[in-house]
mmCIF file with all atom_site columns, C-alpha atoms in Angstrom:
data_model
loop_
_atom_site.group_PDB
_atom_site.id
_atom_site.type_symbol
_atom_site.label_atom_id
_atom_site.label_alt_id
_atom_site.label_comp_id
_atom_site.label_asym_id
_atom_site.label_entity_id
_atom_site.label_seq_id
_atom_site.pdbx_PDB_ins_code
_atom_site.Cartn_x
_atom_site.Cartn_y
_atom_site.Cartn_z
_atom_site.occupancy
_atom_site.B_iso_or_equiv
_atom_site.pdbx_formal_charge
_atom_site.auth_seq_id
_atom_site.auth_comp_id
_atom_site.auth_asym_id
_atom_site.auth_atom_id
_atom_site.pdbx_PDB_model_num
ATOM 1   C CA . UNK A 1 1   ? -121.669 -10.241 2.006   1.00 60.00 ? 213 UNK A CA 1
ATOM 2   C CA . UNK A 1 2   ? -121.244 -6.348  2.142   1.00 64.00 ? 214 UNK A CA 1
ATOM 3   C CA . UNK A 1 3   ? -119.126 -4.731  4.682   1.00 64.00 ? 215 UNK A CA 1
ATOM 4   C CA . UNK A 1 4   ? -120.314 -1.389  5.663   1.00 65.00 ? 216 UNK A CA 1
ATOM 5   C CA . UNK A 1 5   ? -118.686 1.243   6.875   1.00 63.00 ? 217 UNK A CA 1
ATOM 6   C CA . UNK A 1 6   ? -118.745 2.567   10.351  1.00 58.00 ? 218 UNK A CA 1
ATOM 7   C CA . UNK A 1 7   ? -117.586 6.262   11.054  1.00 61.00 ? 219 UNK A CA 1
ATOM 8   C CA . UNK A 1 8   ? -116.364 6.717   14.813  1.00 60.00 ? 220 UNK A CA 1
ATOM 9   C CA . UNK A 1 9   ? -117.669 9.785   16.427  1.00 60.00 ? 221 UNK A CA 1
ATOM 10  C CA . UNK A 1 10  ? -114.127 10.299  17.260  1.00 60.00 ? 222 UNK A CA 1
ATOM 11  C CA . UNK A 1 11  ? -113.185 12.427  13.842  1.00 60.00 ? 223 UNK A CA 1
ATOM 12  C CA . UNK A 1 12  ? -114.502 15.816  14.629  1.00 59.00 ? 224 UNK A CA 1
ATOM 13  C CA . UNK A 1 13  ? -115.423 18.141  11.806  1.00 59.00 ? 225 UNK A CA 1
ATOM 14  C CA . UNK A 1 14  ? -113.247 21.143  11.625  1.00 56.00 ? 226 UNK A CA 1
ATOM 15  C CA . UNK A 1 15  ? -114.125 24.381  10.056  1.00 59.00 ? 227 UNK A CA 1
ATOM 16  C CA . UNK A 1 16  ? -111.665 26.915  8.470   1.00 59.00 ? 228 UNK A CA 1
ATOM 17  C CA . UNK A 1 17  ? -108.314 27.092  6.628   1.00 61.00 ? 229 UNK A CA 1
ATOM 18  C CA . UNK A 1 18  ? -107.169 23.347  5.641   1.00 60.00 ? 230 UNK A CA 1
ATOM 19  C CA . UNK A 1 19  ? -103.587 23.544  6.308   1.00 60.00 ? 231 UNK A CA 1
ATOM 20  C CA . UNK A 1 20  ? -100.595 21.117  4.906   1.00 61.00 ? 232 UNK A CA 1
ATOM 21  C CA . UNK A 1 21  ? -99.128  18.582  7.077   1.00 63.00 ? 233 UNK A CA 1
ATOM 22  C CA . UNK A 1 22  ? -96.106  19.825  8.974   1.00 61.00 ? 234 UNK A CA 1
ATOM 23  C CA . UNK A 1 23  ? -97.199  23.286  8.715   1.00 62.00 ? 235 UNK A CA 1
ATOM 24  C CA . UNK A 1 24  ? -98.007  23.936  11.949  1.00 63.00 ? 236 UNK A CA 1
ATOM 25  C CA . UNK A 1 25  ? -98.354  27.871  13.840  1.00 66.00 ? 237 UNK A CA 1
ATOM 26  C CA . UNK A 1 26  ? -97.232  30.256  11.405  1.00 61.00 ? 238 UNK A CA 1
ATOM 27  C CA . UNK A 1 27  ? -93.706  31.186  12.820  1.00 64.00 ? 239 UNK A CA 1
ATOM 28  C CA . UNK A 1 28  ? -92.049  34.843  13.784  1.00 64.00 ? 240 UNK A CA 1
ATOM 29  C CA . UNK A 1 29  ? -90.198  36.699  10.737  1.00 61.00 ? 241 UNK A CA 1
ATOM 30  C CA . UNK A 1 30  ? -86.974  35.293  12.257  1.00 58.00 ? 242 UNK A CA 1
ATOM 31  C CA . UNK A 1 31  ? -84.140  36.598  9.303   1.00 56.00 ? 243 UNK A CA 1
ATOM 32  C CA . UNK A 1 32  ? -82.688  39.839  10.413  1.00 58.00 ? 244 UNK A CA 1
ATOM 33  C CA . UNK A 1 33  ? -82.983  42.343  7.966   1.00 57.00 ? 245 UNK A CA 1
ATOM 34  C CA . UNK A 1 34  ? -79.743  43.583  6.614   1.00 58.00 ? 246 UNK A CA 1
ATOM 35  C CA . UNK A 1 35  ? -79.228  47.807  6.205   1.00 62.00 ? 247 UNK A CA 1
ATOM 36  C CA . UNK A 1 36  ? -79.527  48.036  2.384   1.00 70.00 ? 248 UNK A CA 1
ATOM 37  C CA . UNK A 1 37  ? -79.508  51.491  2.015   1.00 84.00 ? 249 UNK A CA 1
ATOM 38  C CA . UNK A 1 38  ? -77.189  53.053  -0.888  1.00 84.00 ? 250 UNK A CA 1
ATOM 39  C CA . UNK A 1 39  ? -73.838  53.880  -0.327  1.00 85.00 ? 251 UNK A CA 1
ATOM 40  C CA . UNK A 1 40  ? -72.702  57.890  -1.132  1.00 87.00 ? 252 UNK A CA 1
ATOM 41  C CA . UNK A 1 41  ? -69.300  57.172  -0.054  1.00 90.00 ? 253 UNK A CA 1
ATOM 42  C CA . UNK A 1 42  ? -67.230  54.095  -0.336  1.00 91.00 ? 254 UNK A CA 1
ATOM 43  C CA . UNK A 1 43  ? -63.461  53.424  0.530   1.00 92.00 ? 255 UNK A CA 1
ATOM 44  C CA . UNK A 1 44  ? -60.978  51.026  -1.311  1.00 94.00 ? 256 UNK A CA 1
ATOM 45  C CA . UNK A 1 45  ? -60.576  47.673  1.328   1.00 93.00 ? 257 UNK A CA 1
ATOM 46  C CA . UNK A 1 46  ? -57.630  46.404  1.950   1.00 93.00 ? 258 UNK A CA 1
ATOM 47  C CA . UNK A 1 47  ? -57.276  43.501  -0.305  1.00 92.00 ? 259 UNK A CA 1
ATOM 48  C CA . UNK A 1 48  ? -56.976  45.777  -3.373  1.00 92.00 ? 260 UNK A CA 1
ATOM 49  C CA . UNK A 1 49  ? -54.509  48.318  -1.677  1.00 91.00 ? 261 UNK A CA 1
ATOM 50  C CA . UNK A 1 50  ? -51.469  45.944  -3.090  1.00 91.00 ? 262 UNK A CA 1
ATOM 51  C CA . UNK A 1 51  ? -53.116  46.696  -6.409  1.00 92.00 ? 263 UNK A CA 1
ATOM 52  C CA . UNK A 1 52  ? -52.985  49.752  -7.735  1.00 94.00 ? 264 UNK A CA 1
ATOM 53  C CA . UNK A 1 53  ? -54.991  49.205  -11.250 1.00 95.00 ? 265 UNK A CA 1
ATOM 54  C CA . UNK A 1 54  ? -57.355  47.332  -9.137  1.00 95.00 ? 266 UNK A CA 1
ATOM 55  C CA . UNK A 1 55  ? -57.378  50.259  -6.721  1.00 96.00 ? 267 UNK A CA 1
ATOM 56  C CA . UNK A 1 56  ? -58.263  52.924  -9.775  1.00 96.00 ? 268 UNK A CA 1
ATOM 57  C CA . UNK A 1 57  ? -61.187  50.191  -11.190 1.00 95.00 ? 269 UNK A CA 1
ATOM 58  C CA . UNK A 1 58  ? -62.602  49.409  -7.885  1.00 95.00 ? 270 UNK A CA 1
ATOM 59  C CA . UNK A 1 59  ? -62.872  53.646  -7.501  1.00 95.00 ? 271 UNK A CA 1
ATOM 60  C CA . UNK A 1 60  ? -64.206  54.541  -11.004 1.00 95.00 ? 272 UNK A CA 1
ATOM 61  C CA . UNK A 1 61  ? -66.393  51.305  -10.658 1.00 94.00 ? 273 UNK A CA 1
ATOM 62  C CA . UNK A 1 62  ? -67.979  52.375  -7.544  1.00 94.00 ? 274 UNK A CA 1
ATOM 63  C CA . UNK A 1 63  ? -68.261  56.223  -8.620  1.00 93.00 ? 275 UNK A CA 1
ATOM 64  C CA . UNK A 1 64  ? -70.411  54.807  -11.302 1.00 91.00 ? 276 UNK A CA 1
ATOM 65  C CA . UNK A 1 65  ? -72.773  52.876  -9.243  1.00 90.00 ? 277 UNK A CA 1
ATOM 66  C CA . UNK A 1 66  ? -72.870  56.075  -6.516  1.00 91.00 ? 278 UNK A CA 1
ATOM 67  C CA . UNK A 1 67  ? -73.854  58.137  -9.617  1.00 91.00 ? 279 UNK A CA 1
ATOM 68  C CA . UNK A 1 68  ? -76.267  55.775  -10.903 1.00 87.00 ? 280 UNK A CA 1
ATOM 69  C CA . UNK A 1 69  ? -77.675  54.981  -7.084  1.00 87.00 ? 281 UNK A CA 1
ATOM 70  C CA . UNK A 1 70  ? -77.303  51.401  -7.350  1.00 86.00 ? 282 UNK A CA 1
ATOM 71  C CA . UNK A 1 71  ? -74.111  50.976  -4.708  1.00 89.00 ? 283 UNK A CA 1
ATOM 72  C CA . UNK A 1 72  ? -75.509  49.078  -1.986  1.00 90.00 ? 284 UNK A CA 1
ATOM 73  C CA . UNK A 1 73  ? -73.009  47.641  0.916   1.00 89.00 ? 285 UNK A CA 1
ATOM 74  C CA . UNK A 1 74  ? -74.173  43.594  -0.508  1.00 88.00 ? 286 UNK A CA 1
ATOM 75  C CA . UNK A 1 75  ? -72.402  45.136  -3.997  1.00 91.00 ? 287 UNK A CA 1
ATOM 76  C CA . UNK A 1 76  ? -68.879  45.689  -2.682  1.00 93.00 ? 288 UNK A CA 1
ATOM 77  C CA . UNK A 1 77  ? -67.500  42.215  -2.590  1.00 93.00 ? 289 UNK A CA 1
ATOM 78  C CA . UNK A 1 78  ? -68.869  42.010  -6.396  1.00 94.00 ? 290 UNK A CA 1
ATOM 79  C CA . UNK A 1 79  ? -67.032  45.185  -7.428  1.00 95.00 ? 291 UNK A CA 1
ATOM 80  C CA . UNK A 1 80  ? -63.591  43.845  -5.682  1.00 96.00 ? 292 UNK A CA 1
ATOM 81  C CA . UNK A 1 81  ? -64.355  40.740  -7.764  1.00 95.00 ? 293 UNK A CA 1
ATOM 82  C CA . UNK A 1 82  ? -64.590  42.640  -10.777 1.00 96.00 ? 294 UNK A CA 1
ATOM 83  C CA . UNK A 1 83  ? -61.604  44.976  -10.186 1.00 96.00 ? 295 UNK A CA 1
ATOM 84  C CA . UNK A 1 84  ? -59.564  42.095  -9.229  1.00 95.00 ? 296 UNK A CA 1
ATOM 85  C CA . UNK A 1 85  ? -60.118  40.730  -12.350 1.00 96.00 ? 297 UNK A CA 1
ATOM 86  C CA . UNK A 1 86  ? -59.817  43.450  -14.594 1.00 96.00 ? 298 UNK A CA 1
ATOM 87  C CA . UNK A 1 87  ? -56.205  43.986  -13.136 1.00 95.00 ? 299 UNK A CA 1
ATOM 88  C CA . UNK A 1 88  ? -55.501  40.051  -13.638 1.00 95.00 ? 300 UNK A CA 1
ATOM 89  C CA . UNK A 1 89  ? -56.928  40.297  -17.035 1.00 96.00 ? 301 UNK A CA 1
ATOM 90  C CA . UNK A 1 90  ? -54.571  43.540  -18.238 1.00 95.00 ? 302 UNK A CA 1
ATOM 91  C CA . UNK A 1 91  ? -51.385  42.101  -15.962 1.00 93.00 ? 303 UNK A CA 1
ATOM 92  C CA . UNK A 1 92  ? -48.213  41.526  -17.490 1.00 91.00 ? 304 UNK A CA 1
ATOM 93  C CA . UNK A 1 93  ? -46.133  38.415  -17.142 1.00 87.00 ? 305 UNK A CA 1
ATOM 94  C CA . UNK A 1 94  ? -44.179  39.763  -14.302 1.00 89.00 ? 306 UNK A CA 1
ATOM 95  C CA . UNK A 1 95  ? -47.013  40.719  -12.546 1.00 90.00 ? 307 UNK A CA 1
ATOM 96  C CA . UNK A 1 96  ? -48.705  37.479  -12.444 1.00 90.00 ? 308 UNK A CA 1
ATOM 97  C CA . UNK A 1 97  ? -45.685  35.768  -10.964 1.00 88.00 ? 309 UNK A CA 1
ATOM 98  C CA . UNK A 1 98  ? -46.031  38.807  -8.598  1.00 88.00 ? 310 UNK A CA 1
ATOM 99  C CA . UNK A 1 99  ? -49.900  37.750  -7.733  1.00 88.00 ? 311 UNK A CA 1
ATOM 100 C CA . UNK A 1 100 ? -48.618  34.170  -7.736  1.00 87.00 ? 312 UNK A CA 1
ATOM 101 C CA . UNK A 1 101 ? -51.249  32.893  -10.565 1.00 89.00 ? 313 UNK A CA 1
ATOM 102 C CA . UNK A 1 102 ? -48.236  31.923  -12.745 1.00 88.00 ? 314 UNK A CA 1
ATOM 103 C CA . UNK A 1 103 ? -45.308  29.954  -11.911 1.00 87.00 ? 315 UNK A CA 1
ATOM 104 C CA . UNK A 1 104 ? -41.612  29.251  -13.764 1.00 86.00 ? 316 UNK A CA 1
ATOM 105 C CA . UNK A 1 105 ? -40.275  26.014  -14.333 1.00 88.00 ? 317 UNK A CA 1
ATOM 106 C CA . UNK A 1 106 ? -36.589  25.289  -13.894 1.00 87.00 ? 318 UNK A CA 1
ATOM 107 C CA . UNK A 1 107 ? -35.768  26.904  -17.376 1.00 88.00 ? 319 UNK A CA 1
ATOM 108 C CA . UNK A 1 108 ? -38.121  30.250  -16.799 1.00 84.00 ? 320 UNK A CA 1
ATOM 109 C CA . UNK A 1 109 ? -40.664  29.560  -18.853 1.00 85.00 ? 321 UNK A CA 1
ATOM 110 C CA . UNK A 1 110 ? -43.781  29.668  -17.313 1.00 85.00 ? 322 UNK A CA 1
ATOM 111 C CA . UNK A 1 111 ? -45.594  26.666  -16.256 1.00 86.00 ? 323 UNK A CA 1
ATOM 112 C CA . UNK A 1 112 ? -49.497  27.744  -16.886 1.00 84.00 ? 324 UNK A CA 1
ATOM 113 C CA . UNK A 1 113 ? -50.888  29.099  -20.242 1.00 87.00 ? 325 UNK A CA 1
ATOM 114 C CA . UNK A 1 114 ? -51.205  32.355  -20.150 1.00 89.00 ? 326 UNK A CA 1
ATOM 115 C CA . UNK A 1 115 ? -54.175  33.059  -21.947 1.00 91.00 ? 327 UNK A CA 1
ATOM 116 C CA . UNK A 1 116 ? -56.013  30.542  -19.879 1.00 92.00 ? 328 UNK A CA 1
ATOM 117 C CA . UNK A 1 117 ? -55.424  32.817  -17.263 1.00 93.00 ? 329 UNK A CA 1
ATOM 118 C CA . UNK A 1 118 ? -56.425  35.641  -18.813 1.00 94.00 ? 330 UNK A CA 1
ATOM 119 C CA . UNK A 1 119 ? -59.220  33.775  -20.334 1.00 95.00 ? 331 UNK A CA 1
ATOM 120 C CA . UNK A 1 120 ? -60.478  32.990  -16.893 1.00 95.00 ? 332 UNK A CA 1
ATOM 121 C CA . UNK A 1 121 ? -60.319  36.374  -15.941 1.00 95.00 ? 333 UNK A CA 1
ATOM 122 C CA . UNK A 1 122 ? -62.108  37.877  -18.682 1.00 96.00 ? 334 UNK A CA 1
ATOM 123 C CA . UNK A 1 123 ? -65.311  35.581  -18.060 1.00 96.00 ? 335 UNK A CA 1
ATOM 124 C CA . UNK A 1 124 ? -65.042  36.845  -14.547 1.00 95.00 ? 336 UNK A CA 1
ATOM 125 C CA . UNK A 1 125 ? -64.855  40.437  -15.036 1.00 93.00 ? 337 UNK A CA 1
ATOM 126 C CA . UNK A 1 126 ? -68.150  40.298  -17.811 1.00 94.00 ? 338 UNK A CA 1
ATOM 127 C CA . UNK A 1 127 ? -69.777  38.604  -15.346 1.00 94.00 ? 339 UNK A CA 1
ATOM 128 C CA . UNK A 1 128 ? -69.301  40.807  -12.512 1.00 94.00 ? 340 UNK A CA 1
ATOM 129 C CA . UNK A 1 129 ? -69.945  43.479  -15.158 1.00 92.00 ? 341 UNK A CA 1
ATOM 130 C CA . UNK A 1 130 ? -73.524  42.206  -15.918 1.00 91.00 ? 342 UNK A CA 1
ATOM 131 C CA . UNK A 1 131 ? -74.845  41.399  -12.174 1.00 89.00 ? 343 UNK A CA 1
ATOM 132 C CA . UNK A 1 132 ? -73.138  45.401  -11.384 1.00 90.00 ? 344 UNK A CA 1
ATOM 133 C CA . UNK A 1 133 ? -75.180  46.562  -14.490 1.00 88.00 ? 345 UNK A CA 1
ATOM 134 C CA . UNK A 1 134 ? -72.169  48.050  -16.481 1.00 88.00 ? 346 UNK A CA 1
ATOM 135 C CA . UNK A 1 135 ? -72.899  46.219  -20.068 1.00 87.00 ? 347 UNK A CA 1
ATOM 136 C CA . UNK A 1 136 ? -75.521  47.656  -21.992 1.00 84.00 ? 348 UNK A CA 1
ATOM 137 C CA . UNK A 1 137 ? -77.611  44.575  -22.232 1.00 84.00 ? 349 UNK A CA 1
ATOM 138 C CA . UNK A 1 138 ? -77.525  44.780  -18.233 1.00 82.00 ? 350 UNK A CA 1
ATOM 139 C CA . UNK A 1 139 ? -78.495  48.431  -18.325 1.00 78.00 ? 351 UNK A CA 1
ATOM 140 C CA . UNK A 1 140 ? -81.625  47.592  -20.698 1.00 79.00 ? 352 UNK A CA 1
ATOM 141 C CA . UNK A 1 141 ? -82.498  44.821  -18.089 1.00 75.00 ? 353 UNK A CA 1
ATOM 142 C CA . UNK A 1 142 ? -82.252  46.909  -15.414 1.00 68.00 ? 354 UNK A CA 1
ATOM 143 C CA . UNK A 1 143 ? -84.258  49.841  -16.661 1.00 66.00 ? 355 UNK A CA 1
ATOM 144 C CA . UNK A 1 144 ? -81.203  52.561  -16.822 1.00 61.00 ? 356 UNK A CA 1
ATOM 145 C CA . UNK A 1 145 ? -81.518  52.895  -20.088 1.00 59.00 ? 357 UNK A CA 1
ATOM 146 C CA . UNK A 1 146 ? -84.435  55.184  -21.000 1.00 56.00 ? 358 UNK A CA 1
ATOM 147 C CA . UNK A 1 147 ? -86.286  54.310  -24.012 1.00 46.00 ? 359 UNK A CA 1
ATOM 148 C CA . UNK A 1 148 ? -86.419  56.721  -26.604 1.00 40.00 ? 360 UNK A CA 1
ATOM 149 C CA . UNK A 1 149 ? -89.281  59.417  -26.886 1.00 41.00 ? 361 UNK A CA 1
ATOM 150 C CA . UNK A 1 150 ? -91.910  58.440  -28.731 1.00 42.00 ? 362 UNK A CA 1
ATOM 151 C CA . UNK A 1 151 ? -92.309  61.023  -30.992 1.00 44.00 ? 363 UNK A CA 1
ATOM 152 C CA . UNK A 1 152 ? -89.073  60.692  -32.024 1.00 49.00 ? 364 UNK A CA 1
ATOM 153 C CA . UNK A 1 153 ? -89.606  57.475  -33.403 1.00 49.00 ? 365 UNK A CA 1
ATOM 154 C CA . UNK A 1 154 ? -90.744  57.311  -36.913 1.00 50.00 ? 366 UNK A CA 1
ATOM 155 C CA . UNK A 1 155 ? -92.565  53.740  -38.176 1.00 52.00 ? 367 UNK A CA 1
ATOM 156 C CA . UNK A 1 156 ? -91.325  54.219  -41.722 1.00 53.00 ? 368 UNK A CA 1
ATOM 157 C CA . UNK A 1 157 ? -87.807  52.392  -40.882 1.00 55.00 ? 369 UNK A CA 1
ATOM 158 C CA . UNK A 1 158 ? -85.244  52.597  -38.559 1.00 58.00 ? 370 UNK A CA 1
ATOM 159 C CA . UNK A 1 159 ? -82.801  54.787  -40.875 1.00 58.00 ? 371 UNK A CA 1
ATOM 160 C CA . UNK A 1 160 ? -85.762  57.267  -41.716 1.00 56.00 ? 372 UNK A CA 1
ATOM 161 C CA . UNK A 1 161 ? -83.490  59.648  -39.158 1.00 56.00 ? 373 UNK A CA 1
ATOM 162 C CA . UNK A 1 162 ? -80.736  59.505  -41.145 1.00 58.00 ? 374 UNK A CA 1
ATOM 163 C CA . UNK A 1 163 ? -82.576  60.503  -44.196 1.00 53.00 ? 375 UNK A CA 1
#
């Protein structure tokens, strides 16, 4: 015996877009959009004015970007980050027990490693280097870096300049 199949007049055809489940009416661009203009002008923030090597990086850093025109205001916490760490990484002994990243045990001697620390704040500071664009390899990848003339370029070898 064969069972057939009975369509109920209920289903009604519709034409047009097929749309996924749970997508429902498109919805109102609802994210704010942020000001991302570039900075021309930037002043040190108070967390680095304790600092004063992290005061002179976070300036030179950001005159860089402003000369480049990359400084936007989502870039300033990144170039505290990296002056912060650039201070850490050059500090002295004295001035990490100052910045409270190092502490003495009852004999003086201090507790951490040392070059853990500065170890730590090495990776930070080429990291915060690369997403700012201040390595070369960052400055290739973002396009700063103009490629050399091509008629100065000579298919012979690379040292045919020197010749």
């Amino acid at each position: 015996m064969q069972k057939e199949r009975v369509r109920s007049s209920a289903r009604v055809s519709v034409s047009g877009e097929i749309k996924a489940v749970g997508q429902g009416r498109p919805r109102k661009n609802t994210v704010k959009q942020f000001n991302d203009e570039l900075i021309t002008r930037v002043t040190v923030p108070e967390q680095l004015k304790n600092n004063e090597f992290a005061t002179q990086i976070f300036k030179q850093t950001s005159s860089i970007l402003i000369h480049r025109k990359l400084l936007k205001p989502s870039h300033i916490v990144q170039v505290m980050a990296y002056a912060k760490a650039v201070s850490v990484y050059f500090a002295t002994i004295p001035e990490l027990i100052e910045m409270n990243l190092v502490f003495l045990d009852a004999l003086g001697n201090p507790k951490q490693n040392i070059a853990a620390i500065q170890h730590q704040a090495y990776q930070q500071l080429v990291k915060f280097g690369s997403l700012l664009g201040l390595d070369p390899l960052s400055e290739l990848r973002t396009g700063l870096i103009k490629n050399q003339e091509k008629e100065d370029l000579d298919d012979r070898s690379d040292f045919s300049k020197f010749d």
